[in-house]
């Protein structure tokens, strides 16, 4: 009742005040002492139809940096627009734009500026796929805090991140932007990112609004070809792709971005079920949905809209509240409402959601940012240290024959070979924000800095990333045969992964494979250092590698982190969050597969049935022995909990961090269940010779249930297994 009273009262007052007096008045929507909802209603009640429509319009400002979204540089701003993709690090420029919105428009509604701070804004952290291999959500949260602080200092109060698209086909270039193949890991990392970006108070000057994307099912683009059709059963949708979004919404993600893909015949940008029925009604999301770039207009290409007008009608009525850059809402929304095709109440609800976030961000009270120099805002020492630490924890030691790593003290000469050794852009990866190649110290220089005073270091490039120039092979072999070990730096160019970065082959380019095999002829240990935005198919070259470090695209401090690992100053602790296939043909390959009618049959005859390196694989310079896993009971009743413990002993020669992954397996249920599902993990330091107890407290409702094709959760009694390390613990669930 109080809410209604205020709304009626404020509406009466609203129309009693003439527009010219509005800016000078302390009207209710400008009163920070009032509840946000009352301020929203007061402002909404004062807005014209056009002003409301403009809040649903997102445009850009500045020079576009995403080569997949072609547009000319934009220098003009309509101050009544709801949002800008703001491409500048200048607080002065931002304030100038915002001052126009606050002072030249009738109601003084601030513009919400967004940007793709995906793995950093100016300080570049490892790509999200790499971050997920750290299994360290706290470091992910901290990296997002840095990104938020750097973004917010430039006027960007909204990032289009985290991407929580569970990915199973590494031909899809955007596997680089998510947190791997598992729903639970994507959920945990997505929540960590949201907390990092948003902090505990959105109005904090260093907080930014998060944006869960791409909602939903985008990663199932057929054949890994970006933007393509996705065919996803309703049960798989709920079991695999919805959980990170549902958890992210419940963790308070301020916004959601709908995806490009068509799912089962309905584009994600015009899907009333996912956007309104589930997101806004079932999950009670009170933020707003922004389209992806041009994804409203693209409904025409997807064959569900005959023209812009119909695209506008379909996207808006499905639940897309804000239109990213194609101006479809700008051109058609007002007329559709005037013609009665769209009820004004639906527009009010969209604008309500947008205004709510602007009030929560404190943009009405603090629309401007301090005009500080970049050296005070970016690349702070603690940010650099964090970037180096997260990069080191993200790297995965895939192979280490005869403990050839870390580089031993009797090694006197090394050869650094390969196109990645001098690379900068690729090390930052795609979506590098304002990270600059010159911020990156190439691997070769980092190795020289780390080892130059005690080792002879030769460098020969050997070959390019691709092409067929073998003219440098012999020079590479000559330095290899003189060396005690070779560090062979290979991988992908920056643009080979990320958006629109689909590849039909996951093997390294022929020239790189040939160089590796050519050097394999020399009797010297080869240490592969691989930088890529996706898993690579390494079966052709793995046999000649004594060791393999997957360093991913580790960001501007990646080279230093790699040198720390090569020297043993850091003990690698990364584990794969996505499977490495034997070959491209094995795609898609992932651990939580459904059970098969003939588990031992039907697999490819020309390669093993398992991936070359499975989900969860990652070596350490020490060794961990898992003791016997014990269960607090053999039977647990619905409503109770059960606890399983496993002692882990560091049996090696140095301290190390170990991540224990806990999987659940339901051997018999009313629908077929995956062979196993990750339900919990924990990463801890285990000092040399010590034993740490890792514990998983099972909540049957959360951990043993499954969802049906409507998202309803089912818990069925019977036998369950918990898999930890190489052990299986069995117990019964009873009523
Ligand atoms: C892109 C991407 C999306 C990004 C948006 C804005 O096409 O699909 O992830 O946030 O456009 O740059």
CSV table of C-alpha atoms in Angstrom, one decimal, residues 239-468:
chain,number,residue,atom,x,y,z
A,239,UNK,CA,21.0,-29.6,-17.0
A,240,UNK,CA,24.0,-28.2,-18.7
A,241,UNK,CA,23.5,-24.6,-20.0
A,242,UNK,CA,21.0,-23.0,-17.6
A,243,UNK,CA,22.7,-23.6,-14.2
A,244,UNK,CA,25.5,-21.0,-14.5
A,245,UNK,CA,22.9,-18.4,-15.6
A,246,UNK,CA,20.4,-19.3,-12.8
A,247,UNK,CA,23.1,-19.2,-10.2
A,248,UNK,CA,24.5,-15.9,-11.6
A,249,UNK,CA,21.1,-14.3,-11.5
A,250,UNK,CA,20.6,-15.5,-7.9
A,251,UNK,CA,24.1,-14.1,-7.1
A,252,UNK,CA,22.8,-10.7,-8.2
A,253,UNK,CA,24.1,-10.3,-11.7
A,254,UNK,CA,22.7,-6.9,-12.7
A,255,UNK,CA,22.1,-7.7,-16.4
A,256,UNK,CA,21.9,-10.5,-18.9
A,257,UNK,CA,22.9,-10.5,-22.6
A,258,UNK,CA,20.9,-12.6,-25.0
A,259,UNK,CA,22.8,-14.7,-27.5
A,260,UNK,CA,23.1,-14.8,-31.2
A,261,UNK,CA,22.1,-18.4,-31.7
A,262,UNK,CA,18.8,-19.9,-32.8
A,263,UNK,CA,17.9,-22.6,-30.3
A,264,UNK,CA,15.6,-25.3,-31.7
A,265,UNK,CA,14.1,-22.9,-34.1
A,266,UNK,CA,13.7,-19.9,-31.7
A,267,UNK,CA,16.4,-17.3,-31.7
A,268,UNK,CA,17.8,-16.5,-28.2
A,269,UNK,CA,17.1,-12.8,-28.9
A,270,UNK,CA,13.4,-13.5,-29.4
A,271,UNK,CA,12.7,-16.3,-27.0
A,272,UNK,CA,9.8,-15.5,-24.6
A,273,UNK,CA,10.4,-18.7,-22.7
A,274,UNK,CA,14.0,-18.1,-21.8
A,275,UNK,CA,13.9,-14.3,-21.5
A,276,UNK,CA,10.6,-13.8,-19.7
A,277,UNK,CA,9.0,-17.0,-18.4
A,278,UNK,CA,12.3,-18.3,-17.0
A,279,UNK,CA,14.6,-15.3,-16.4
A,280,UNK,CA,12.1,-12.7,-15.3
A,281,UNK,CA,9.3,-14.8,-13.8
A,282,UNK,CA,10.8,-18.0,-12.5
A,283,UNK,CA,14.2,-16.6,-11.5
A,284,UNK,CA,12.7,-13.1,-10.7
A,285,UNK,CA,15.6,-11.3,-12.3
A,286,UNK,CA,15.0,-7.6,-11.6
A,287,UNK,CA,17.8,-6.3,-13.9
A,288,UNK,CA,17.5,-6.0,-17.6
A,289,UNK,CA,18.3,-7.9,-20.8
A,290,UNK,CA,20.5,-6.3,-23.4
A,291,UNK,CA,20.7,-7.8,-26.9
A,292,UNK,CA,24.0,-8.8,-28.4
A,293,UNK,CA,25.5,-6.7,-31.2
A,294,UNK,CA,22.8,-6.3,-33.9
A,295,UNK,CA,21.1,-9.5,-32.6
A,296,UNK,CA,17.7,-7.8,-32.9
A,297,UNK,CA,18.2,-6.9,-36.5
A,298,UNK,CA,19.7,-10.4,-37.1
A,299,UNK,CA,16.3,-11.9,-36.4
A,300,UNK,CA,15.7,-11.1,-40.1
A,301,UNK,CA,18.7,-13.2,-41.2
A,302,UNK,CA,17.4,-15.9,-38.9
A,303,UNK,CA,14.2,-16.0,-40.8
A,304,UNK,CA,11.8,-15.1,-38.0
A,305,UNK,CA,11.2,-11.5,-38.9
A,306,UNK,CA,10.3,-10.1,-42.3
A,307,UNK,CA,11.7,-6.6,-41.5
A,308,UNK,CA,13.1,-4.3,-38.8
A,309,UNK,CA,9.6,-3.6,-37.5
A,310,UNK,CA,8.8,-7.2,-36.9
A,311,UNK,CA,12.3,-7.8,-35.4
A,312,UNK,CA,11.6,-5.0,-33.0
A,313,UNK,CA,8.2,-6.4,-32.1
A,314,UNK,CA,9.5,-10.0,-31.6
A,315,UNK,CA,12.6,-9.1,-29.6
A,316,UNK,CA,10.9,-6.5,-27.3
A,317,UNK,CA,7.8,-8.6,-26.6
A,318,UNK,CA,10.0,-11.6,-25.9
A,319,UNK,CA,11.9,-9.7,-23.2
A,320,UNK,CA,14.9,-7.9,-24.7
A,321,UNK,CA,14.8,-4.6,-22.8
A,322,UNK,CA,17.7,-2.8,-24.5
A,323,UNK,CA,18.8,-2.9,-28.1
A,324,UNK,CA,22.6,-3.0,-28.8
A,325,UNK,CA,23.6,-0.6,-31.6
A,326,UNK,CA,21.3,-1.5,-34.5
A,327,UNK,CA,18.8,1.3,-33.7
A,328,UNK,CA,15.8,-1.0,-34.3
A,329,UNK,CA,14.1,0.1,-31.1
A,330,UNK,CA,15.1,3.7,-31.9
A,331,UNK,CA,13.3,3.5,-35.2
A,332,UNK,CA,10.3,1.3,-34.5
A,333,UNK,CA,9.4,0.9,-30.8
A,334,UNK,CA,7.5,4.2,-30.4
A,335,UNK,CA,5.3,3.6,-33.4
A,336,UNK,CA,4.6,0.0,-32.3
A,337,UNK,CA,3.3,1.3,-29.0
A,338,UNK,CA,1.3,4.1,-30.6
A,339,UNK,CA,-0.3,1.5,-32.9
A,340,UNK,CA,-1.2,-0.6,-29.9
A,341,UNK,CA,1.0,-3.5,-31.0
A,342,UNK,CA,3.0,-3.3,-27.8
A,343,UNK,CA,1.3,-2.2,-24.6
A,344,UNK,CA,3.0,0.9,-23.0
A,345,UNK,CA,3.1,-1.1,-19.7
A,346,UNK,CA,5.6,-3.4,-21.3
A,347,UNK,CA,7.8,-0.4,-22.2
A,348,UNK,CA,7.4,0.9,-18.7
A,349,UNK,CA,8.6,-2.4,-17.3
A,350,UNK,CA,11.7,-2.4,-19.5
A,351,UNK,CA,12.5,1.2,-18.7
A,352,UNK,CA,11.9,0.5,-15.0
A,353,UNK,CA,14.5,-2.2,-15.1
A,354,UNK,CA,17.0,0.1,-16.8
A,355,UNK,CA,16.4,3.0,-14.4
A,356,UNK,CA,16.6,0.7,-11.4
A,357,UNK,CA,20.2,-0.2,-12.3
A,358,UNK,CA,21.1,3.4,-12.9
A,359,UNK,CA,19.8,4.4,-9.5
A,360,UNK,CA,21.5,1.4,-7.9
A,361,UNK,CA,24.8,2.3,-9.5
A,362,UNK,CA,24.4,5.8,-8.0
A,363,UNK,CA,24.7,7.4,-11.4
A,364,UNK,CA,22.1,10.1,-10.5
A,365,UNK,CA,24.1,11.2,-7.4
A,366,UNK,CA,27.5,10.7,-8.9
A,367,UNK,CA,27.3,10.8,-12.6
A,368,UNK,CA,30.9,11.9,-13.1
A,369,UNK,CA,34.3,10.4,-12.3
A,370,UNK,CA,37.5,11.8,-10.9
A,371,UNK,CA,39.7,13.0,-13.7
A,372,UNK,CA,42.9,11.2,-12.7
A,373,UNK,CA,45.9,10.3,-14.9
A,374,UNK,CA,46.2,6.8,-16.3
A,375,UNK,CA,49.3,6.0,-14.3
A,376,UNK,CA,47.2,6.4,-11.1
A,377,UNK,CA,44.4,4.2,-12.4
A,378,UNK,CA,45.9,1.5,-14.5
A,379,UNK,CA,48.6,-1.2,-14.1
A,380,UNK,CA,49.1,-0.7,-10.4
A,381,UNK,CA,51.9,-2.8,-8.9
A,382,UNK,CA,49.4,-5.0,-6.9
A,383,UNK,CA,47.4,-5.5,-10.1
A,384,UNK,CA,50.5,-6.6,-12.0
A,385,UNK,CA,51.4,-9.0,-9.2
A,386,UNK,CA,47.9,-10.5,-9.2
A,387,UNK,CA,48.0,-10.9,-13.0
A,388,UNK,CA,51.3,-12.8,-12.7
A,389,UNK,CA,50.0,-15.0,-9.9
A,390,UNK,CA,46.7,-15.8,-11.7
A,391,UNK,CA,48.6,-16.5,-14.9
A,392,UNK,CA,50.9,-19.0,-13.1
A,393,UNK,CA,47.9,-20.7,-11.4
A,394,UNK,CA,46.1,-20.9,-14.7
A,395,UNK,CA,48.9,-22.7,-16.6
A,396,UNK,CA,48.6,-26.5,-16.8
A,397,UNK,CA,51.6,-28.9,-16.7
A,398,UNK,CA,50.3,-31.6,-19.1
A,399,UNK,CA,53.4,-33.8,-19.3
A,400,UNK,CA,56.7,-33.9,-17.4
A,401,UNK,CA,58.7,-37.0,-18.3
A,402,UNK,CA,61.5,-37.9,-15.9
A,403,UNK,CA,60.8,-34.6,-14.1
A,404,UNK,CA,62.6,-32.7,-16.7
A,405,UNK,CA,61.0,-29.6,-15.2
A,406,UNK,CA,61.7,-27.5,-13.3
A,407,UNK,CA,65.0,-26.7,-15.1
A,408,UNK,CA,67.7,-28.4,-13.1
A,409,UNK,CA,70.8,-26.7,-11.9
A,410,UNK,CA,73.0,-28.9,-14.1
A,411,UNK,CA,71.4,-27.4,-17.2
A,412,UNK,CA,73.9,-25.0,-18.7
A,413,UNK,CA,72.6,-24.2,-22.1
A,414,UNK,CA,69.1,-23.9,-23.5
A,415,UNK,CA,67.6,-23.2,-26.9
A,416,UNK,CA,64.4,-21.2,-27.2
A,417,UNK,CA,62.7,-21.9,-30.4
A,418,UNK,CA,59.3,-21.2,-32.0
A,419,UNK,CA,57.1,-18.4,-33.2
A,420,UNK,CA,55.5,-17.8,-29.8
A,421,UNK,CA,58.8,-16.9,-28.2
A,422,UNK,CA,58.7,-13.3,-29.4
A,423,UNK,CA,54.9,-12.9,-29.6
A,424,UNK,CA,53.0,-10.2,-27.8
A,425,UNK,CA,49.4,-9.9,-29.1
A,426,UNK,CA,48.7,-13.7,-28.9
A,427,UNK,CA,49.8,-13.8,-25.3
A,428,UNK,CA,47.1,-11.2,-24.4
A,429,UNK,CA,44.4,-13.2,-26.3
A,430,UNK,CA,41.2,-11.8,-27.7
A,431,UNK,CA,39.1,-9.2,-25.9
A,432,UNK,CA,42.2,-7.7,-24.4
A,433,UNK,CA,40.4,-4.5,-23.6
A,434,UNK,CA,42.9,-1.7,-23.5
A,435,UNK,CA,45.8,-4.0,-22.9
A,436,UNK,CA,48.6,-3.1,-25.3
A,437,UNK,CA,51.0,-5.5,-27.0
A,438,UNK,CA,53.8,-3.4,-25.5
A,439,UNK,CA,52.6,-4.2,-22.1
A,440,UNK,CA,53.6,-7.8,-22.8
A,441,UNK,CA,57.1,-9.0,-22.2
A,442,UNK,CA,57.7,-11.8,-24.8
A,443,UNK,CA,58.4,-15.3,-23.5
A,444,UNK,CA,62.0,-15.1,-24.8
A,445,UNK,CA,62.7,-11.9,-22.8
A,446,UNK,CA,61.2,-13.3,-19.7
A,447,UNK,CA,63.3,-16.5,-20.0
A,448,UNK,CA,66.4,-14.4,-20.6
A,449,UNK,CA,65.6,-12.3,-17.5
A,450,UNK,CA,65.0,-15.3,-15.3
A,451,UNK,CA,67.9,-17.5,-16.5
A,452,UNK,CA,70.3,-15.2,-18.3
A,453,UNK,CA,72.8,-15.0,-15.5
A,454,UNK,CA,73.3,-18.8,-15.2
A,455,UNK,CA,72.5,-20.3,-18.6
A,456,UNK,CA,73.6,-19.9,-22.2
A,457,UNK,CA,70.4,-19.1,-24.1
A,458,UNK,CA,70.2,-19.4,-27.9
A,459,UNK,CA,67.1,-18.3,-29.9
A,460,UNK,CA,66.0,-19.3,-33.3
A,461,UNK,CA,62.5,-18.7,-34.5
A,462,UNK,CA,62.4,-21.9,-36.5
A,463,UNK,CA,59.1,-21.2,-38.3
A,464,UNK,CA,56.1,-18.9,-38.5
A,465,UNK,CA,52.7,-19.7,-37.0
A,466,UNK,CA,51.6,-21.1,-40.3
A,467,UNK,CA,52.8,-21.2,-43.9
A,468,UNK,CA,55.4,-23.5,-45.4
